[in-house]
């Protein structure tokens, strides 16, 4: 049984392939097009999935699109008939184009892959059902409370459910424009961060401030008695004008979401060129505090409905790793699973899983703790790239590489680390990473000068060998996808300053020997030499999607002042 899942004509377009219930490939289209959060058709991603499995489009039994234009049709209509007439016209035009794009997906595939009579059956799975499925079916749990928290998708902004075996039963959902994601995005813009996906900057800035505006911001977003929340659109642009725009360049953009009422409430907004002041830091802290309160309220109420203390969580808001790290301490939940692609790229995987398990009753498979489902390259392919580029390199055995790289890190070097299959999801997890020694107090300056040039308040993350988590963190849990932030033990702050944020926390990745053997061995070699089972890990990119090919990794190395590049067993060094 072969199922191809797609997130298409939506931000973070992606494709995923299930064969007999097993995820054999999943990748974001942005990795190929090199356009961040690509919103078009994931043609390259489909090509990769088929190639990885050694199959053709003809072999696909089910084509699943993680969108359902018929979902909440009545609610959509009753919302839009209230819109001013000039907006209605634009709305129906946009809907028409989008519906046409969705309806022609099979035709585009058939033409591209020269497959005029495919065997697949087509399914449309609602956006939030797909999010729930992406969190539940790959989890280790047979029974769980399910929650999707998001900006919006298929006219919902949140959805709750119960997962039992093969079944997902929906409990409730929230309609657009009542959205936590919209709240967070609007305040992200208020703070002068204007790009789609900039919300993590607010999360990084928050620990520098105090939540002194929490009460004021609780007028904009607040918990409600029905177990959900209310976003007061008095402070926002008219929801009828839409909250995300798509362009011919396939880059999503957000129009200005807040209005003058928010400025009256909080004070002046920050222009992107303006300095970040204590006021902005306090606003960021307050945004994060309000968001966390609402999330904990929803999850607590969900528990009271389900009486199941295991939570599977997905959606754009589930990318808030700071909130995620506090869920178990602030709600009755005892266990939490969040997939590597909890954001919209995970829709392709969730839609495919939903079809396999819920519709076709396919057997559930072992849980997924690995995000390595993207492209990989052999040493021969890498050598060919290096020869073509006339680059001098050494080819070394694994053990020699661990030795050489750990020495380079200890002497303060910045190392590009490219190995195995690329990660599915926004985090580099030791497949496409840039590494440094976490003990250095100057690591942030070095990285920002040599490569990243990003805002100085943003933290860098630690990858830690699973066995040592309790020694360094106040909470012991598996965090395979860097999806949670935990407090670092106080006495360790001075030992690993490069990965300790200003509030003493770290967005950790726990590295398991079976899931990431090469990365594990490298960190372990570093531990043998320094006593520290941790490396600083940041994504292998420079203001672009994470590198996907050896050529892109090499280009990034040559463009920046990285000291060493490891491409599988090939090592390049600056002399
Ligand atoms: Fe979503």
XYZ file of C-alpha atoms and ligand atoms in Angstrom:
576
model
C 0.000 0.000 0.000
C 1.661 3.212 -1.167
C 0.354 6.568 0.021
C 1.702 9.923 -1.145
C 0.779 12.838 1.136
C 1.056 16.478 0.087
C 0.961 19.894 1.650
C 0.460 21.939 -1.521
C -0.405 25.556 -2.338
C 0.080 26.414 1.319
C 3.064 27.614 3.379
C 5.784 24.996 3.984
C 4.745 22.846 1.021
C 6.005 19.280 1.417
C 5.579 15.644 0.401
C 5.637 12.428 2.441
C 5.523 8.812 1.366
C 4.163 5.882 3.368
C 4.717 2.314 2.228
C 2.669 -0.219 4.171
C 2.308 2.326 6.946
C 6.035 3.070 7.231
C 7.297 6.593 6.566
C 10.003 6.115 3.930
C 10.476 9.729 2.847
C 9.356 13.211 3.883
C 10.814 16.546 2.844
C 9.943 20.225 2.496
C 9.854 21.765 -0.970
C 11.849 24.797 0.267
C 14.959 22.615 0.452
C 14.894 22.276 -3.344
C 13.511 25.623 -4.483
C 15.669 27.488 -1.911
C 12.676 29.728 -1.115
C 11.882 29.735 2.616
C 8.393 28.445 3.539
C 7.709 27.791 -0.173
C 3.957 27.962 -0.850
C 3.624 26.417 -4.317
C 3.422 22.841 -5.523
C 5.916 20.393 -3.923
C 7.008 18.834 -7.190
C 10.681 18.354 -6.254
C 9.645 16.878 -2.919
C 7.388 14.352 -4.702
C 10.183 13.532 -7.137
C 12.516 12.865 -4.216
C 9.971 10.667 -2.376
C 9.355 8.479 -5.427
C 13.068 8.243 -6.202
C 13.929 7.351 -2.611
C 11.436 4.481 -2.686
C 12.456 3.417 -6.211
C 8.886 3.704 -7.493
C 6.945 5.720 -10.069
C 3.734 7.710 -9.766
C 2.002 4.722 -11.310
C 2.769 2.691 -8.186
C 1.019 5.143 -5.852
C -2.299 3.768 -4.536
C -3.547 6.862 -2.714
C -2.807 10.531 -3.300
C -3.681 12.554 -0.207
C -3.923 16.327 -0.059
C -3.807 17.852 3.426
C -6.537 20.360 2.688
C -10.290 20.002 2.440
C -11.979 22.935 0.684
C -15.375 21.595 1.825
C -14.452 21.656 5.522
C -16.534 24.144 7.530
C -18.205 25.342 4.348
C -21.240 26.770 6.152
C -19.099 28.574 8.734
C -16.930 30.022 5.976
C -19.951 31.283 4.089
C -21.610 32.851 7.102
C -18.311 34.599 7.939
C -17.780 35.989 4.488
C -21.311 37.200 3.795
C -20.656 39.703 6.569
C -17.655 41.118 4.682
C -17.795 44.468 2.890
C -18.561 43.893 -0.807
C -15.113 44.901 -2.193
C -13.488 42.344 0.144
C -15.982 39.671 -0.854
C -14.953 39.987 -4.474
C -11.281 39.547 -3.593
C -12.099 36.663 -1.258
C -14.030 34.730 -3.861
C -11.342 35.396 -6.475
C -8.588 34.109 -4.123
C -10.725 31.104 -3.160
C -11.423 30.345 -6.785
C -7.703 30.387 -7.679
C -6.786 28.322 -4.617
C -9.577 25.780 -5.205
C -8.499 25.496 -8.853
C -4.893 24.903 -7.758
C -6.031 22.191 -5.335
C -8.285 20.533 -7.871
C -5.548 20.279 -10.485
C -2.911 18.655 -8.266
C -3.420 15.215 -9.813
C -3.248 16.681 -13.343
C 0.022 18.476 -12.564
C 1.523 15.238 -11.254
C 0.231 13.183 -14.169
C 1.704 15.631 -16.705
C 5.035 16.012 -14.920
C 5.611 12.303 -14.391
C 4.133 11.364 -17.791
C 1.609 9.111 -16.134
C -1.695 9.617 -18.027
C -3.646 6.882 -16.253
C -2.549 6.777 -12.602
C -3.934 4.144 -10.254
C -4.290 6.391 -7.250
C -7.452 7.322 -5.448
C -7.545 10.951 -4.293
C -8.350 12.005 -0.721
C -8.660 15.425 0.880
C -7.907 15.495 4.612
C -8.696 18.618 6.593
C -5.681 20.687 7.702
C -6.122 20.204 11.455
C -7.052 16.536 11.237
C -3.732 16.183 9.414
C -1.926 18.032 12.220
C -3.545 15.765 14.821
C -2.635 12.671 12.800
C 0.981 13.855 12.416
C 1.245 14.033 16.219
C -0.674 10.883 17.188
C 0.147 8.104 14.723
C 3.984 8.416 14.894
C 3.808 8.734 18.715
C 4.517 5.796 21.019
C 0.971 5.989 22.462
C -2.073 3.864 21.776
C -4.360 6.295 23.546
C -3.804 10.059 23.827
C -5.387 13.486 24.076
C -4.768 15.315 20.809
C -4.390 19.014 20.171
C -3.566 21.202 17.192
C -2.878 24.907 17.810
C -2.225 27.057 14.803
C -2.603 30.267 12.835
C -5.330 28.894 10.597
C -6.039 26.163 8.060
C -9.295 25.088 6.406
C -11.043 27.799 8.463
C -10.013 26.250 11.808
C -7.354 27.643 14.108
C -7.317 24.859 16.686
C -8.722 21.355 17.063
C -8.871 18.812 19.874
C -9.452 15.102 19.785
C -8.831 11.684 21.260
C -6.610 9.119 19.608
C -7.259 5.442 20.265
C -5.402 2.840 18.229
C -6.288 3.559 14.613
C -8.966 6.129 15.396
C -8.911 9.847 15.798
C -12.137 11.210 17.189
C -12.534 14.983 16.959
C -13.835 16.629 20.127
C -14.022 20.259 19.111
C -12.447 22.989 16.996
C -12.126 26.769 16.871
C -13.081 28.873 13.860
C -11.055 31.548 12.099
C -10.225 34.334 13.000
C -10.094 33.356 16.674
C -6.446 32.289 16.674
C -3.456 32.063 19.021
C -1.136 32.007 16.000
C -2.600 35.261 14.683
C -2.146 36.856 18.133
C 1.516 35.841 18.281
C 2.159 36.929 14.675
C 0.487 40.321 15.209
C 2.660 41.031 18.250
C 5.730 39.760 16.371
C 5.016 42.448 13.786
C 4.360 45.011 16.522
C 7.917 44.304 17.711
C 9.281 45.007 14.214
C 9.907 41.437 13.019
C 8.025 41.438 9.738
C 8.880 38.188 7.958
C 6.666 35.118 7.843
C 8.002 32.786 10.521
C 9.719 35.442 12.675
C 7.778 34.438 15.807
C 10.773 32.544 17.222
C 12.583 35.899 17.535
C 9.954 37.061 20.039
C 10.379 33.783 21.922
C 14.158 34.396 22.028
C 13.729 38.008 23.148
C 11.160 37.254 25.876
C 13.608 36.106 28.601
C 15.320 39.523 28.505
C 12.095 41.194 29.648
C 9.493 41.066 32.405
C 5.845 40.294 31.601
C 4.674 43.681 32.891
C 2.170 44.065 30.028
C 0.548 40.682 30.582
C -2.686 42.161 31.957
C -2.956 44.614 29.067
C -2.281 41.917 26.484
C -4.823 39.662 28.160
C -7.422 42.042 26.739
C -6.314 40.892 23.263
C -6.094 37.137 23.924
C -7.657 35.445 26.924
C -8.959 32.031 28.056
C -12.701 31.317 27.913
C -15.055 29.091 29.891
C -15.618 26.704 26.986
C -12.069 25.384 27.339
C -10.656 27.548 24.541
C -9.761 31.229 24.141
C -10.878 34.484 22.566
C -8.862 36.787 20.309
C -10.327 40.283 20.310
C -10.070 41.425 16.680
C -10.767 45.019 17.815
C -6.949 45.280 17.963
C -6.369 43.679 14.570
C -6.843 44.298 10.880
C -10.238 43.192 9.616
C -10.147 39.387 9.377
C -12.123 39.649 6.150
C -9.051 41.135 4.501
C -7.141 37.909 5.171
C -4.113 37.237 7.345
C -1.706 35.566 4.918
C -0.961 36.568 1.354
C 0.612 34.445 -1.335
C 2.621 35.857 -4.191
C 3.899 34.705 -7.563
C 7.293 34.196 -5.923
C 5.752 31.477 -3.692
C 6.881 33.203 -0.520
C 4.187 33.588 2.119
C 3.823 37.040 3.618
C 1.675 38.449 6.378
C -0.016 41.799 5.849
C 0.109 44.173 8.817
C -2.094 42.360 11.320
C -2.508 44.905 14.103
C -4.242 48.278 13.985
C -4.035 51.583 15.850
C -6.077 50.185 18.742
C -3.166 47.931 19.691
C -0.808 50.935 19.616
C -3.261 52.835 21.839
C -3.268 49.883 24.228
C 0.485 49.232 24.412
C 2.291 52.296 23.109
C 4.288 52.801 19.903
C 5.258 49.800 17.799
C 8.922 49.151 16.922
C 10.038 49.824 13.347
C 12.366 47.087 11.993
C 15.334 49.489 11.882
C 14.861 50.681 15.464
C 16.911 49.486 18.388
C 15.389 46.832 20.648
C 14.688 48.541 23.999
C 13.584 47.271 27.407
C 10.004 48.146 26.434
C 10.197 45.732 23.488
C 11.752 43.043 25.672
C 8.947 43.464 28.217
C 6.322 43.253 25.470
C 7.974 40.043 24.177
C 7.958 38.583 27.701
C 4.282 39.532 28.070
C 3.314 38.006 24.701
C 5.024 34.773 25.663
C 3.391 34.789 29.141
C -0.133 35.389 27.758
C 0.369 32.683 25.125
C 1.606 30.190 27.706
C -1.337 30.887 30.042
C -3.802 30.275 27.230
C -2.030 27.112 26.072
C -1.926 25.683 29.619
C -5.626 26.538 30.072
C -6.607 24.740 26.840
C -4.539 21.671 27.699
C -5.862 21.498 31.270
C -9.448 21.722 30.000
C -8.696 19.097 27.359
C -7.493 16.765 30.086
C -10.735 17.328 32.016
C -12.660 16.264 28.914
C -10.586 13.204 27.997
C -9.129 12.142 31.364
C -6.096 11.003 29.354
C -2.832 12.472 30.658
C -0.859 11.865 27.459
C -0.789 14.706 24.942
C 0.130 14.618 21.249
C 0.548 18.193 20.043
C 1.082 19.809 16.623
C 0.398 22.998 14.644
C 2.313 26.250 14.220
C 1.849 27.271 17.870
C 3.383 23.927 18.905
C 6.653 25.329 17.505
C 6.826 27.425 20.671
C 9.462 25.263 22.338
C 9.553 27.474 25.462
C 5.835 26.855 26.115
C 6.225 23.173 25.185
C 8.952 22.726 27.805
C 6.577 23.956 30.526
C 3.448 21.950 29.601
C 4.009 18.973 31.893
C 4.735 21.211 34.900
C 1.704 23.452 34.305
C -1.040 21.024 33.235
C -2.254 17.575 34.347
C -0.511 15.995 31.336
C 2.253 13.492 32.171
C 3.614 12.718 28.699
C 4.009 14.852 25.584
C 4.847 13.947 21.974
C 5.431 16.566 19.285
C 6.563 15.469 15.806
C 9.716 16.836 14.135
C 7.562 18.701 11.628
C 4.815 19.969 13.929
C 4.366 22.950 11.611
C 2.627 22.945 8.239
C 5.231 20.795 6.459
C 3.988 17.988 8.724
C 0.574 18.215 7.058
C 1.762 15.952 4.214
C 2.842 13.295 6.704
C -0.275 13.645 8.861
C -2.639 13.476 5.887
C -0.902 10.317 4.662
C -1.060 8.739 8.123
C -4.720 9.675 8.558
C -5.533 7.928 5.289
C -3.492 4.846 6.142
C -4.726 4.365 9.695
C -8.152 5.954 9.967
C -9.549 5.377 6.466
C -7.725 2.264 5.258
C -7.267 0.733 8.734
C -3.571 0.029 8.120
C -1.637 -1.310 11.092
C 0.191 1.178 13.298
C 3.968 1.063 13.078
C 6.767 1.597 15.626
C 6.957 5.197 16.898
C 9.109 7.768 15.160
C 11.950 9.454 17.035
C 14.047 10.163 13.963
C 13.603 13.154 11.664
C 16.037 11.824 9.049
C 13.671 11.247 6.122
C 15.163 13.650 3.552
C 17.821 13.307 0.834
C 21.275 11.816 1.446
C 24.417 11.641 -0.680
C 27.119 9.011 -1.055
C 30.835 9.673 -0.697
C 31.192 9.126 -4.455
C 28.597 11.795 -5.199
C 30.269 14.178 -2.753
C 33.748 13.548 -4.181
C 32.425 14.298 -7.665
C 31.110 17.663 -6.436
C 34.423 18.528 -4.767
C 36.469 17.545 -7.822
C 34.176 19.564 -10.078
C 34.678 22.601 -7.834
C 38.436 22.010 -7.702
C 38.407 21.756 -3.894
C 41.208 20.055 -1.949
C 39.877 17.518 0.551
C 40.891 14.575 2.724
C 38.913 11.353 2.781
C 39.004 9.856 6.269
C 37.586 6.944 8.235
C 34.777 7.746 10.718
C 36.988 7.472 13.814
C 39.579 9.853 12.340
C 36.811 12.315 11.525
C 35.486 12.281 15.099
C 39.041 12.987 16.327
C 39.779 15.730 13.839
C 36.426 17.505 14.257
C 36.482 17.370 18.067
C 40.030 18.846 18.041
C 38.902 21.593 15.686
C 35.942 22.398 17.940
C 38.139 22.465 21.056
C 40.483 24.977 19.404
C 37.473 27.265 18.746
C 36.677 26.249 15.184
C 33.271 26.394 13.505
C 32.481 23.142 11.706
C 29.871 22.422 9.016
C 28.559 18.891 9.573
C 26.689 17.226 6.690
C 25.861 13.561 7.138
C 23.101 11.036 6.390
C 19.562 11.988 5.446
C 18.332 15.563 5.841
C 15.961 16.358 8.688
C 12.202 16.782 8.142
C 11.140 19.890 10.042
C 12.614 23.281 10.858
C 15.437 22.072 13.124
C 18.888 20.837 12.155
C 19.465 17.740 14.276
C 22.996 16.715 13.398
C 22.349 15.893 9.744
C 22.772 19.426 8.345
C 24.295 21.324 11.285
C 26.943 23.895 12.114
C 28.760 22.960 15.310
C 30.810 24.714 17.990
C 32.258 24.142 21.454
C 29.462 25.003 23.970
C 32.009 26.018 26.634
C 33.082 29.190 24.832
C 31.786 32.496 26.155
C 32.545 34.060 22.763
C 30.737 31.411 20.665
C 27.808 33.681 19.836
C 30.128 36.468 18.618
C 32.241 34.025 16.612
C 29.181 32.459 14.942
C 27.554 35.789 14.267
C 30.777 37.208 12.823
C 31.748 34.181 10.783
C 28.388 32.917 9.550
C 25.000 33.805 10.900
C 24.855 37.576 11.354
C 21.636 37.241 13.278
C 20.110 39.179 16.166
C 22.414 39.044 19.186
C 19.570 38.158 21.577
C 18.814 34.835 19.894
C 20.191 31.781 21.707
C 22.059 28.809 20.255
C 20.962 25.294 21.112
C 22.683 22.309 22.758
C 22.753 18.751 21.426
C 23.337 16.448 24.407
C 23.923 12.709 24.661
C 20.694 11.222 26.059
C 22.437 9.567 29.004
C 23.635 12.904 30.406
C 20.418 14.964 30.313
C 19.761 14.711 34.063
C 23.306 15.919 34.826
C 22.802 19.149 32.907
C 19.035 19.842 32.892
C 16.476 20.170 35.652
C 14.000 18.040 33.679
C 14.857 14.618 32.308
C 12.968 13.716 29.149
C 13.647 12.694 25.568
C 13.656 15.709 23.260
C 14.677 14.204 19.913
C 13.459 17.112 17.768
C 14.600 20.174 19.800
C 10.924 20.781 20.445
C 11.193 21.754 24.130
C 13.191 24.256 26.182
C 14.271 23.117 29.666
C 16.046 24.881 32.552
C 19.766 24.090 32.676
C 21.091 23.218 36.151
C 22.415 26.368 37.759
C 25.913 25.009 38.390
C 26.244 24.179 34.679
C 25.505 27.690 33.375
C 29.168 28.705 33.548
C 30.296 25.395 32.033
C 28.209 25.660 28.859
C 27.615 29.426 28.479
C 27.321 29.277 24.675
C 24.080 27.280 24.876
C 22.653 28.744 28.100
C 20.093 31.443 27.355
C 19.877 34.571 29.491
C 17.179 32.956 31.682
C 19.259 29.826 32.258
C 17.396 27.612 29.779
C 18.413 25.610 26.712
C 16.482 24.307 23.692
C 17.979 20.885 23.844
C 18.177 17.985 21.406
C 18.741 14.638 23.098
C 21.000 12.539 20.882
C 20.442 8.796 20.860
C 23.138 6.325 19.726
C 20.715 4.273 17.615
C 18.915 7.176 15.941
C 21.953 9.367 15.179
C 25.037 7.098 15.407
C 27.580 9.379 13.693
C 26.430 12.499 15.508
C 26.374 10.562 18.782
C 29.917 9.294 18.212
C 31.199 12.779 17.434
C 29.676 14.261 20.606
C 30.968 11.306 22.584
C 34.501 11.892 21.261
C 34.188 15.535 22.331
C 33.037 14.293 25.764
C 36.045 11.957 26.076
C 38.388 14.896 25.477
C 36.591 17.614 27.454
C 34.224 15.890 29.885
C 31.285 17.721 28.251
C 28.680 15.526 26.434
C 27.283 18.516 24.548
C 27.852 20.435 21.308
C 26.421 23.749 20.186
C 24.219 22.935 17.187
C 22.784 25.480 14.791
C 21.252 24.904 11.383
C 23.532 24.654 8.344
C 22.450 27.761 6.452
C 22.974 31.476 6.151
C 19.657 33.328 5.794
C 18.275 30.644 3.474
C 16.575 27.251 3.859
C 18.853 24.629 5.444
C 21.386 23.316 2.894
C 20.168 20.253 1.074
C 22.979 19.192 -1.271
C 26.781 18.931 -0.933
C 27.094 21.793 -3.437
C 24.912 24.060 -1.259
C 26.916 23.076 1.832
C 30.154 23.826 -0.019
C 28.811 27.169 -1.275
C 27.836 28.124 2.281
C 31.310 27.101 3.534
C 33.046 29.138 0.829
C 30.766 32.167 1.325
C 31.353 32.298 5.075
C 34.380 31.943 7.334
C 33.572 28.439 8.536
C 36.785 26.647 9.556
C 36.009 23.087 8.501
C 33.433 21.298 6.398
C 32.632 17.603 6.789
C 30.613 16.022 3.978
C 30.171 12.382 4.999
C 33.805 11.121 4.956
C 35.258 14.060 3.043
C 36.860 16.852 5.058
C 37.706 20.334 3.803
C 39.712 22.770 5.918
C 40.871 26.336 5.560
C 44.662 26.489 5.649
Fe -1.179 24.509 10.299
